[in-house]
Amino acid sequence: MSRLRLAGLVLVLLFVVGIAALFAFGLRVNFGAAEPDYEALAAPASNYDVEIIRDKFGVPHIYGQRDADVVFGLAYAQAEDDWATMQEIVVAARGNLAQQRGADAAVTDYLVHLLRVWPTTNAGYPDLPQNIREIAEAYAHGTNLWASEHPDEVWDGVLPVTGEDVIAGFVFKTPFFYGLDGVFKELFEETRSKEISLGPDNAFLWTETPKYPIGSNAIAVAPSRSTDGHTRLLINSHQPFAGPVAWYEARLKSEEGLDIAGGVFPGAPVILHGHNRNLGWANTVNKPDLADVYVLDVNPDNPNQYRLDGEWRDMEASVATIKVKLFGPLEWHAQRDVKYSEHGPVLETEHGVYAVRYAGMGETRQLVQYHSLNRANNLEEWLDAMRLQALPSINYVYGDKDGNIAYIYNAQMPKRIDGWDWQKYLPGDRSELIWSEYHDFDALPQLINPPSGFVFNANNTPFEATDDADDLRPESFPVTMGIETQMTNRGYRGLELLRPDTQISAEEFKDYKFDKTYSKDSELAKLIEVWLAEDFSGEPDMEAAQKLLADFDMSADMNDRNAAVAVLAGEPVVWAQIQGTPMPDTIQSLRDTVAHLMEHWGRLDVPWGEVNRIRRGDIDLPLGGGPDLLRAVYARLPQDDGRLVAQGGDTMIYIADWAPDGSLKSESIHQFGSATLDETSPHYADQTPLYATEQFREIPWDREALEAEATRTYKPGQ
């Protein structure tokens, strides 16, 4: 045999061995799932009788005999408008997102296993009320029908979607609204970031949280506080403009009791916040201390054991396979340990082994509570729904046609023993620190019909929610609840507007919602003081910036020529607060802003609306507002042309207005339109001009009015 031929055989052998080794370590070929039976997927549609009427803005109004009929139609309508997001949510909740999105999604998939999303779902699903399971399955059937009609748009392995998929979406996502993801992110860091709580000698007092949420606004004004005796409710959640937690607007009407309009996220079968003919509610994010981290003492002779009450206990251990897309059909199958202690999921890191216990563990009743809220017709029924306590967090601001208003600081609040600093890491070897119950609903901070006649929240502390005399007091609640005490600019400013105004008109109500002024107590006001105190002698552009800052009236109106310097220079600080990252150099931030404006405009007094934009398709419009304003606009980093483009903040806004006779006027606006992804649709951006100019559209609640403006009427599956 020639040396050349021998060398070739050796290379081939090495290649084969190398490939075999790669397969041994985790390389796999994905040959694809079996082709779904599309006819079988579409067959359940015959069990539903639903009609979808799209109004002149393309918003679906969905009519059916049963709640399940309506939910089936909602899923179909959402799939028409936002299928890509819907299927991504299904895949993410299954722990298979990395198989589609690659390595960036591997941590998400691991968390699905670590949080026991599917053991929890499978254990709890059979115990859900039959009508709730029927609703979950109706949503799955509507999803499958649309997918069966558009197979080319469906990822491999997604179908069939099931009722369990719907519930798993709630199980996985709801804890992240109060920041559970931040707890895990903190533990994944290279070094331990908190001390271990040592007990009574350093138990904590009320402290401010370091992270400011992007936020939401909610206001309810009672007849006693309004000029005309009306009850008004502002529903104004601040969300990303697109993606899995972007609002989709719908109206649901059944003969079993659903008659409600508002917003849903992709994958949600009922309205998450909105209003029916009799009442409504708005949500804002709250940040109580709902998760605890325990430092485990692991047996040096057995990594699957930890010490508890002086004894070694076995962890529940399993192995999760994370399938990561590489390229083409190739995947990498990574094996990761999944461990569980009596406390909860366990994380093994370079700086220690930790267990996490959090509100919402094992909870599958989220849809039960949301459905009950949707069906409530008066304050008592609505409060009964809230008492289910299936939702681990989120503030609720309420109003109704009878003139009732309320603010509920909702949380599954752990019952913890006194004497420990629960915001630090806890020793994991003491069972008395493993809480197992929540405080009753009536023990939570709440204001129901306060004499002041209004309630308000903008992600600020619940202890600043109305007139001073009627506000709740921190000392009335256990320190172990860990209720936040921070104020946002929106919190300061909202109360500056509402408290002095003892008779609020309809016009003022809208003006307050779109207010663009930073409070004198805001972080931006403090920054401006720092910038004005700096000596920029000999730097003409910086001195010019100081002149604009000195003249700035704190308003981010689109025509304001002083706002660009202040808001742009302050934005990195706001984002650092939002993300919990280190504060930037504030002087350098001002210098960077001056350089940016001079580079792109050649001057500093650029009208704010020339910088701050909303873009959608061919539409490019100026916006007033900015970060942490009541007119909330959060933008991407400057584009190539130097402008900011809004990516979140004010999204779907509702105002529900009940007259003294109980009649309802409902107005809304969406930042884009009902066609979330279809750029060819007339409803891709038809609401954007109204949004940019702070106008509303009136919702047609009566069928006759709806049919008069309908753009399309159809029955899915027929």
XYZ file of C-alpha atoms in Angstrom:
718
model
C 0.000 0.000 0.000
C 1.445 3.380 -0.959
C 2.200 5.950 1.721
C -0.217 8.368 0.042
C -3.040 5.850 0.131
C -2.218 4.953 3.739
C -2.270 8.612 4.740
C -5.645 8.977 3.068
C -7.080 6.038 4.982
C -5.736 7.468 8.224
C -7.410 10.803 7.506
C -10.691 9.091 6.717
C -10.395 7.030 9.908
C -9.667 10.148 11.948
C -12.628 11.900 10.361
C -14.949 8.990 11.142
C -13.654 8.788 14.712
C -14.062 12.544 15.085
C -17.633 12.455 13.829
C -18.398 9.524 16.102
C -16.959 11.437 19.016
C -19.092 14.453 18.181
C -22.187 12.279 18.113
C -21.138 10.679 21.373
C -20.861 14.106 22.978
C -24.149 15.430 21.638
C -24.177 16.118 17.896
C -27.435 14.987 16.318
C -29.277 15.201 13.019
C -32.866 16.397 13.215
C -34.761 14.448 10.580
C -37.951 16.366 11.351
C -41.187 15.416 13.028
C -43.835 13.355 11.301
C -46.154 15.333 9.031
C -49.206 16.425 11.076
C -52.633 15.143 10.106
C -54.003 18.522 9.062
C -57.495 17.158 8.454
C -57.623 15.800 12.000
C -56.304 19.110 13.351
C -59.095 21.007 11.612
C -61.873 18.554 12.579
C -62.644 20.017 16.063
C -63.611 23.307 14.413
C -67.021 21.819 13.681
C -67.738 21.873 17.415
C -67.598 25.672 17.578
C -70.063 28.267 16.383
C -68.347 31.645 16.270
C -68.518 34.793 14.193
C -65.683 37.319 13.891
C -66.534 40.872 12.879
C -63.555 43.116 12.160
C -64.291 46.795 12.808
C -62.980 49.633 10.631
C -59.577 49.333 12.291
C -59.490 45.554 11.861
C -59.967 44.852 15.574
C -61.765 41.506 16.008
C -65.139 41.497 17.785
C -65.860 37.846 18.456
C -69.386 36.525 19.018
C -70.397 33.048 20.113
C -72.989 31.165 22.099
C -70.512 29.732 24.607
C -67.368 31.171 26.123
C -65.497 28.315 24.433
C -66.845 29.386 21.029
C -65.550 32.905 21.552
C -62.139 31.718 22.751
C -61.840 29.458 19.694
C -62.453 32.525 17.534
C -59.969 34.625 19.496
C -57.200 32.103 18.885
C -57.986 32.029 15.174
C -58.011 35.833 14.914
C -54.734 36.147 16.825
C -53.138 33.539 14.605
C -54.232 35.514 11.549
C -52.497 38.596 12.906
C -49.546 37.272 14.924
C -48.885 33.604 14.192
C -45.092 33.859 14.405
C -45.247 35.083 17.996
C -47.898 32.558 18.998
C -45.923 29.553 17.860
C -42.761 30.897 19.470
C -44.579 31.121 22.809
C -45.791 27.527 22.500
C -42.293 26.281 21.708
C -40.706 28.367 24.484
C -43.106 27.023 27.121
C -42.276 23.486 25.980
C -38.575 24.113 26.551
C -37.748 23.655 22.861
C -36.976 27.207 21.758
C -33.228 26.599 21.253
C -34.157 23.989 18.662
C -35.487 26.895 16.577
C -33.484 29.903 17.782
C -30.113 28.384 18.606
C -27.824 28.745 21.604
C -29.227 32.122 22.705
C -32.437 30.367 23.775
C -30.763 27.514 25.664
C -31.055 29.204 29.071
C -34.786 29.729 28.506
C -35.196 26.037 27.748
C -33.220 25.100 30.845
C -35.452 27.299 33.004
C -38.528 25.488 31.688
C -37.042 22.267 33.068
C -35.694 23.870 36.244
C -39.044 25.474 37.101
C -40.877 22.218 36.417
C -43.272 23.850 34.003
C -44.534 20.589 32.574
C -44.672 18.451 35.735
C -46.644 21.334 37.266
C -48.929 21.643 34.232
C -49.548 17.919 33.899
C -50.304 17.579 37.613
C -52.644 20.570 37.782
C -54.466 20.388 34.457
C -56.853 17.525 35.324
C -57.911 19.356 38.490
C -58.911 22.554 36.700
C -62.668 23.138 36.399
C -64.152 21.550 33.307
C -65.163 24.890 31.800
C -61.588 26.155 32.111
C -60.188 23.068 30.415
C -62.782 23.550 27.674
C -61.608 27.130 27.214
C -57.946 26.097 27.056
C -58.768 23.386 24.540
C -60.924 25.757 22.473
C -57.973 28.130 22.214
C -55.753 25.248 21.135
C -58.315 24.139 18.542
C -58.561 27.628 17.072
C -54.777 27.757 16.864
C -54.612 24.351 15.182
C -57.294 25.280 12.655
C -55.388 28.303 11.421
C -52.124 26.350 11.375
C -53.724 23.520 9.387
C -54.734 26.084 6.768
C -51.219 27.581 6.598
C -48.825 24.630 6.999
C -45.925 26.435 5.322
C -45.801 28.946 8.174
C -45.619 26.363 10.956
C -42.363 25.256 12.530
C -41.597 21.578 12.532
C -42.970 19.846 15.616
C -45.267 22.635 16.837
C -48.541 20.855 16.052
C -50.766 19.893 17.624
C -51.133 22.685 20.156
C -53.024 21.442 23.232
C -54.926 22.845 26.159
C -51.948 21.929 28.319
C -49.790 24.208 26.142
C -52.097 27.107 27.001
C -51.822 26.481 30.739
C -48.052 25.898 30.534
C -47.694 29.369 29.040
C -49.210 30.878 32.187
C -47.160 28.621 34.471
C -43.920 29.688 32.811
C -44.488 33.402 32.243
C -46.364 34.799 35.231
C -43.482 34.650 37.776
C -41.306 36.733 35.469
C -43.579 39.760 35.818
C -42.284 40.343 39.338
C -38.666 39.704 38.325
C -37.960 36.023 38.964
C -35.746 36.017 35.881
C -33.561 38.631 37.591
C -33.064 36.305 40.565
C -31.710 33.562 38.318
C -29.635 36.004 36.285
C -28.039 37.190 39.529
C -27.166 33.619 40.517
C -25.638 32.917 37.107
C -23.130 35.751 37.634
C -19.482 34.895 38.310
C -19.462 35.922 41.963
C -21.964 35.911 44.795
C -23.705 39.299 44.819
C -25.412 39.250 48.232
C -24.497 38.413 51.788
C -26.150 35.605 53.721
C -28.773 36.816 56.185
C -27.546 36.192 59.732
C -30.825 36.587 61.555
C -32.428 39.042 63.977
C -29.460 41.343 64.573
C -29.545 42.737 61.058
C -33.164 42.290 60.016
C -33.920 44.803 57.311
C -36.070 47.899 57.394
C -38.082 49.382 54.496
C -35.634 49.910 51.635
C -35.821 51.162 48.107
C -35.333 48.684 45.285
C -32.512 49.392 42.855
C -34.444 48.451 39.726
C -37.099 50.678 38.202
C -39.620 48.858 36.011
C -40.395 50.232 32.573
C -43.862 50.479 33.954
C -47.487 51.289 33.449
C -50.034 53.891 34.486
C -53.475 53.343 35.993
C -55.971 55.874 37.307
C -59.513 55.471 38.606
C -61.608 58.549 39.442
C -64.899 58.222 41.315
C -68.004 60.386 40.712
C -67.195 62.472 43.801
C -63.893 63.566 42.267
C -65.142 64.255 38.716
C -66.818 67.417 37.465
C -69.721 65.540 35.877
C -70.317 62.653 38.292
C -68.717 60.110 35.929
C -66.458 57.219 36.884
C -63.339 57.025 34.724
C -60.698 54.353 34.418
C -57.369 54.680 32.600
C -55.887 51.379 31.393
C -52.348 52.151 30.270
C -49.845 49.316 30.469
C -46.364 50.022 29.133
C -45.130 47.104 27.077
C -42.811 46.431 24.140
C -44.347 47.333 20.784
C -43.862 43.766 19.509
C -43.202 40.285 20.816
C -44.643 37.866 23.385
C -45.802 40.571 25.840
C -47.105 43.102 23.315
C -50.822 43.853 23.542
C -53.318 42.512 21.041
C -56.760 44.131 21.195
C -60.018 42.174 21.013
C -63.681 42.235 22.035
C -65.304 39.030 23.329
C -69.078 38.446 23.497
C -70.790 35.200 24.456
C -74.254 34.326 25.713
C -72.721 32.717 28.823
C -71.434 35.958 30.299
C -68.366 37.183 28.437
C -68.854 40.739 27.179
C -65.495 42.445 27.449
C -62.905 44.405 25.481
C -59.232 44.898 26.160
C -55.813 43.418 25.683
C -54.400 39.928 25.490
C -50.894 38.640 25.023
C -50.299 35.993 22.361
C -51.351 32.688 23.872
C -53.887 34.122 26.340
C -57.509 32.939 25.840
C -59.242 35.778 27.732
C -58.779 39.492 28.328
C -55.895 40.191 30.717
C -56.829 43.785 31.381
C -59.684 45.804 30.004
C -63.335 46.342 30.833
C -66.808 44.967 30.303
C -70.042 46.960 30.312
C -70.119 47.110 34.104
C -66.544 47.299 35.332
C -62.904 47.284 34.371
C -59.391 47.041 35.700
C -55.909 48.202 34.786
C -52.677 46.443 35.662
C -49.295 47.836 36.621
C -46.228 45.844 37.595
C -45.374 45.689 41.289
C -42.163 44.421 42.834
C -42.718 42.874 46.260
C -40.135 40.437 47.570
C -41.605 37.202 46.253
C -38.510 35.044 45.781
C -35.978 33.792 48.309
C -32.522 32.369 47.697
C -31.068 29.762 50.057
C -27.393 28.780 50.282
C -27.215 24.999 50.484
C -24.650 23.056 52.466
C -23.912 20.152 50.109
C -22.531 16.826 51.262
C -18.879 16.713 50.119
C -19.248 12.966 49.563
C -22.531 13.172 47.640
C -23.368 16.212 45.464
C -27.036 15.167 45.440
C -27.459 15.666 49.179
C -27.852 18.822 51.243
C -28.050 19.472 54.972
C -31.443 20.339 56.500
C -32.071 20.426 60.254
C -28.833 18.580 60.915
C -29.499 15.726 58.479
C -28.421 15.010 54.917
C -31.427 15.084 52.570
C -31.555 13.740 49.031
C -32.228 16.154 46.212
C -34.636 15.141 43.498
C -32.339 14.813 40.501
C -32.960 14.321 36.802
C -31.295 15.178 33.507
C -32.722 17.600 30.941
C -31.799 17.417 27.277
C -31.483 20.861 25.683
C -31.644 20.613 21.898
C -29.729 23.471 20.279
C -29.976 24.285 16.585
C -26.597 24.577 14.864
C -27.129 24.804 11.110
C -29.193 22.903 8.609
C -30.502 19.718 10.250
C -27.652 19.563 12.769
C -28.354 20.020 16.480
C -26.345 19.799 19.662
C -28.035 17.871 22.464
C -26.683 19.157 25.772
C -27.362 17.229 28.969
C -27.923 19.333 32.069
C -28.655 18.260 35.626
C -31.952 19.425 37.092
C -32.104 19.286 40.867
C -34.743 20.138 43.408
C -34.537 20.532 47.161
C -37.344 20.997 49.658
C -36.917 24.724 49.072
C -37.320 24.575 45.295
C -35.148 24.450 42.150
C -31.396 24.180 42.736
C -28.622 26.009 40.882
C -25.019 24.844 41.044
C -22.577 27.692 40.384
C -18.883 28.390 40.805
C -19.593 30.390 43.950
C -22.035 28.046 45.640
C -25.100 25.844 45.424
C -28.395 27.649 45.812
C -32.084 26.842 46.001
C -34.857 29.266 45.072
C -38.358 29.451 46.508
C -40.769 31.787 44.745
C -44.387 32.878 44.569
C -46.308 30.953 41.943
C -44.555 27.620 42.456
C -46.924 24.832 41.469
C -49.672 27.288 40.430
C -51.896 26.356 37.466
C -55.098 28.323 38.205
C -54.152 31.570 36.453
C -56.760 31.102 33.719
C -59.412 30.333 36.354
C -58.877 33.743 37.925
C -58.640 35.655 34.654
C -61.865 34.060 33.409
C -63.609 34.959 36.672
C -62.425 38.572 36.354
C -63.729 38.686 32.777
C -67.148 37.428 33.892
C -67.523 39.634 36.995
C -70.393 42.129 36.889
C -69.932 44.107 40.095
C -67.375 44.910 42.761
C -68.165 41.938 44.993
C -67.915 39.436 42.137
C -64.670 41.028 41.022
C -63.223 40.896 44.550
C -64.282 37.259 44.818
C -62.243 36.590 41.673
C -59.260 38.406 43.184
C -59.547 36.301 46.336
C -58.661 33.225 44.282
C -55.065 34.474 44.544
C -53.863 32.495 41.546
C -51.750 35.359 40.168
C -48.399 35.837 41.911
C -48.133 39.605 41.438
C -49.393 42.735 39.581
C -51.270 45.799 40.842
C -54.962 46.153 39.997
C -56.747 49.516 39.668
C -60.516 49.115 39.389
C -63.567 51.179 38.427
C -67.221 50.391 37.712
C -70.544 51.839 36.599
C -71.788 52.058 40.205
C -69.059 54.566 41.063
C -66.793 52.160 42.930
C -63.028 52.443 42.611
C -60.246 50.342 44.122
C -56.507 49.744 44.183
C -55.225 46.262 45.019
C -51.534 45.559 45.588
C -51.930 41.977 44.456
C -49.371 39.316 45.343
C -48.999 35.768 46.530
C -47.208 37.150 49.570
C -45.200 34.485 51.442
C -45.815 34.101 55.165
C -42.263 34.391 56.496
C -41.021 34.253 60.059
C -39.821 37.490 61.620
C -36.244 38.380 62.439
C -34.500 37.594 59.154
C -33.413 39.828 56.315
C -35.323 38.093 53.554
C -33.804 40.263 50.836
C -30.425 38.653 51.474
C -29.514 35.045 50.827
C -30.696 32.683 53.537
C -29.061 29.658 55.146
C -30.510 26.581 53.509
C -30.139 24.239 56.472
C -33.090 25.521 58.539
C -36.554 24.253 57.678
C -38.330 27.089 59.528
C -37.140 29.394 56.734
C -38.994 27.365 54.081
C -42.359 29.103 53.931
C -45.398 27.181 52.713
C -48.334 29.624 52.909
C -49.360 32.992 51.500
C -50.964 35.884 53.346
C -54.726 36.094 52.839
C -56.016 38.466 50.187
C -57.520 40.793 52.797
C -54.068 41.261 54.375
C -52.643 42.801 51.184
C -52.342 46.576 50.724
C -55.590 47.815 49.167
C -57.794 50.864 48.954
C -61.497 50.388 48.224
C -63.577 53.518 47.723
C -61.245 55.892 49.596
C -62.891 59.207 50.578
C -60.427 61.032 48.292
C -62.278 59.697 45.240
C -59.264 58.590 43.213
C -56.593 55.878 43.144
C -53.434 55.841 41.074
C -50.359 53.734 40.413
C -47.387 54.140 38.094
C -45.155 51.338 39.411
C -44.506 53.387 42.506
C -44.904 52.298 46.095
C -48.462 51.413 47.153
C -48.050 53.861 50.029
C -48.452 56.785 47.595
C -51.690 55.969 45.771
C -54.178 58.732 46.604
C -54.526 61.836 48.808
C -52.146 61.833 51.754
C -54.891 61.451 54.335
C -56.199 58.252 52.727
C -52.877 56.626 51.843
C -51.849 53.313 53.309
C -49.035 53.322 55.858
C -45.957 51.059 55.712
C -46.157 50.277 59.404
C -49.527 48.583 58.832
C -47.858 45.701 56.984
C -45.251 43.127 57.987
C -41.697 44.022 57.054
C -41.329 40.468 55.747
C -43.627 41.328 52.830
C -40.784 43.329 51.279
C -43.091 45.927 49.724
C -41.225 48.443 47.591
C -41.008 52.087 48.660
C -39.512 53.688 45.562
C -41.168 56.392 43.485
C -40.985 56.729 39.725
C -41.162 60.067 37.925
C -44.608 58.978 36.771
C -45.551 58.381 40.386
C -44.351 61.800 41.488
C -45.888 63.586 38.540
C -49.219 61.780 38.605
C -49.773 62.752 42.215
C -48.638 66.332 41.536
C -51.475 66.544 39.010
C -54.180 64.528 40.767
C -53.898 65.585 44.386
C -54.566 69.325 43.911
C -57.433 68.731 41.465
C -60.541 68.027 43.519
C -62.833 68.080 40.477
C -61.328 66.316 37.458
C -62.975 66.875 34.089
C -62.972 64.466 31.171
C -60.518 66.726 29.332
C -58.178 66.924 32.320
C -58.301 63.147 32.706
C -56.869 62.736 29.194
C -54.423 65.608 29.659
C -53.014 63.930 32.738
C -52.540 60.691 30.857
C -50.507 62.442 28.138
C -48.559 64.697 30.508
C -44.940 65.055 29.363
C -43.385 66.812 32.345
C -40.643 65.530 34.602
C -41.269 66.144 38.284
C -39.013 68.404 40.321
C -38.323 65.272 42.389
C -37.345 63.139 39.393
C -33.920 61.698 38.722
C -33.675 63.898 35.625
C -34.180 67.027 37.726
C -31.317 65.924 39.975
C -29.120 65.237 36.951
C -29.764 68.690 35.532
C -28.556 70.201 38.805
C -25.329 68.211 38.461
C -24.850 69.280 34.839
C -25.499 72.937 35.629
C -22.986 72.887 38.472
C -20.173 71.632 36.234
C -17.595 74.126 34.928
C -17.409 73.876 31.139
C -15.445 77.079 30.619
C -13.786 77.188 27.234
C -16.122 74.559 25.748
C -18.694 76.502 23.714
C -20.906 73.542 22.853
C -21.073 72.381 26.473
C -21.814 75.915 27.655
C -24.593 76.118 25.064
C -25.962 72.829 26.396
C -25.982 74.270 29.913
C -27.962 77.271 28.665
C -30.587 74.929 27.162
C -30.708 72.905 30.385
C -31.169 76.063 32.457
C -34.101 77.082 30.229
C -35.655 73.598 30.128
C -39.172 73.614 31.623
C -38.978 69.827 32.182
C -41.478 69.127 29.386
C -40.705 66.636 26.607
C -43.226 68.186 24.236
C -42.457 67.362 20.625
C -41.926 71.069 19.825
C -39.663 71.796 22.787
C -36.168 72.884 21.730
C -34.575 72.362 25.132
C -35.739 68.790 25.666
C -33.369 66.922 23.365
C -30.223 67.685 25.370
C -31.849 66.870 28.722
C -33.772 63.731 27.752
C -31.039 62.192 25.602
C -28.379 62.772 28.233
C -30.638 61.397 30.945
C -31.736 58.328 29.021
C -28.666 56.154 29.854
C -29.343 56.777 33.533
C -33.005 55.789 33.169
C -32.040 52.583 31.367
C -29.452 51.750 34.015
C -32.186 52.087 36.633
C -34.548 49.914 34.596
C -31.971 47.189 34.002
C -30.279 47.351 37.389
C -26.870 47.993 35.793
C -24.150 50.357 37.081
C -24.843 54.055 36.657
C -23.044 55.656 33.706
C -20.748 58.656 33.988
C -23.343 61.425 33.914
C -20.945 64.127 32.667
C -19.770 61.858 29.866
C -23.397 61.136 29.015
C -23.982 64.856 28.535
C -20.845 65.141 26.410
C -21.949 62.197 24.259
C -25.372 63.787 23.762
C -23.874 67.112 22.679
C -21.555 65.346 20.237
C -24.457 63.289 18.867
C -26.705 66.291 18.244
C -23.896 68.307 16.655
C -22.950 65.402 14.399
C -26.443 64.819 13.067
C -28.085 68.244 13.246
C -25.260 70.713 13.623
C -27.044 72.366 16.534
C -28.328 71.537 20.009
C -31.780 73.157 20.029
C -33.400 70.477 17.883
C -37.169 70.157 18.425
C -37.704 66.991 20.421
C -40.087 65.535 17.841
C -37.355 65.639 15.197
C -35.307 63.296 17.390
C -38.052 61.170 18.974
C -39.945 59.186 16.321
C -42.412 56.386 15.755
C -41.844 54.368 12.579
C -44.030 51.684 11.112
C -43.890 50.695 7.456
C -43.804 53.940 5.469
C -44.974 56.019 8.435
C -42.414 58.163 10.248
C -43.912 60.618 12.742
C -42.709 62.799 15.623
C -43.575 61.885 19.193
C -43.747 63.834 22.403
C -42.976 62.058 25.634
C -40.041 60.025 26.832
C -38.686 57.606 29.412
C -40.592 57.440 32.716
C -43.121 60.070 31.655
C -46.875 59.645 31.909
C -46.675 59.887 28.105
C -44.221 57.020 28.169
C -41.969 56.444 25.170
C -38.932 54.169 25.285
C -36.731 54.192 22.226
C -34.024 52.085 20.635
C -30.502 53.397 20.523
C -30.055 56.108 17.871
C -30.502 54.944 14.314
C -28.131 55.736 11.455
C -29.849 59.084 10.979
C -29.362 59.951 14.638
C -33.005 59.638 15.603
C -34.577 57.543 18.332
C -37.326 55.137 17.294
C -39.937 54.150 19.870
C -39.902 50.473 20.805
C -42.077 50.435 23.907
C -43.987 52.401 26.497
C -47.541 53.530 25.776
C -49.049 50.747 23.715
C -52.731 49.828 23.889
C -54.447 52.560 25.930
C -58.079 52.358 27.087
C -60.330 54.870 28.807
C -63.600 53.506 30.192
C -66.111 56.215 31.119
C -69.344 55.412 32.980
C -71.995 58.144 33.201
C -74.222 58.482 36.296
C -76.922 56.452 34.518
C -74.446 53.577 34.021
C -74.014 54.094 30.281
C -70.554 53.358 28.939
C -68.242 55.207 26.580
C -65.137 53.242 25.664
C -62.131 54.657 23.830
C -58.841 53.068 22.895
C -55.737 53.520 20.807
C -52.977 51.126 19.748
C -49.512 52.163 18.682
C -49.718 50.271 15.381
C -52.869 48.356 14.532
C -54.438 44.930 14.616
C -52.252 43.408 11.871
C -49.196 42.740 13.995
C -46.976 41.217 11.299
C -48.668 41.653 7.908
C -47.067 44.695 6.267
C -49.519 44.478 3.365
C -52.573 44.842 5.614
C -54.376 48.191 5.794
C -54.368 47.653 9.573
C -50.596 47.300 9.905
C -50.209 50.943 10.931
C -53.619 52.580 10.577
C -53.742 53.616 14.257
C -50.208 55.031 14.341
C -51.161 58.570 13.198
C -53.830 58.720 15.924
C -51.366 57.406 18.474
C -48.724 59.974 17.519
C -51.212 62.838 17.859
C -52.671 61.477 21.120
C -56.143 60.766 19.776
C -58.491 57.879 20.554
C -60.918 55.743 18.598
C -64.337 54.957 20.060
C -65.122 51.263 20.409
C -68.457 50.151 18.912
C -70.039 48.103 21.703
C -73.463 47.671 20.099
C -73.646 45.181 17.265
C -75.624 47.518 15.028
C -72.911 50.177 15.231
C -70.234 47.551 14.703
C -71.870 46.107 11.603
C -72.196 49.585 10.140
C -68.413 49.979 10.089
C -67.359 46.339 9.675
C -64.579 45.600 7.203
C -64.948 41.816 7.302
C -67.348 39.244 8.793
C -66.543 35.529 8.777
C -66.838 32.207 10.593
C -63.582 30.265 11.036
C -63.770 26.740 9.721
C -66.798 27.461 7.535
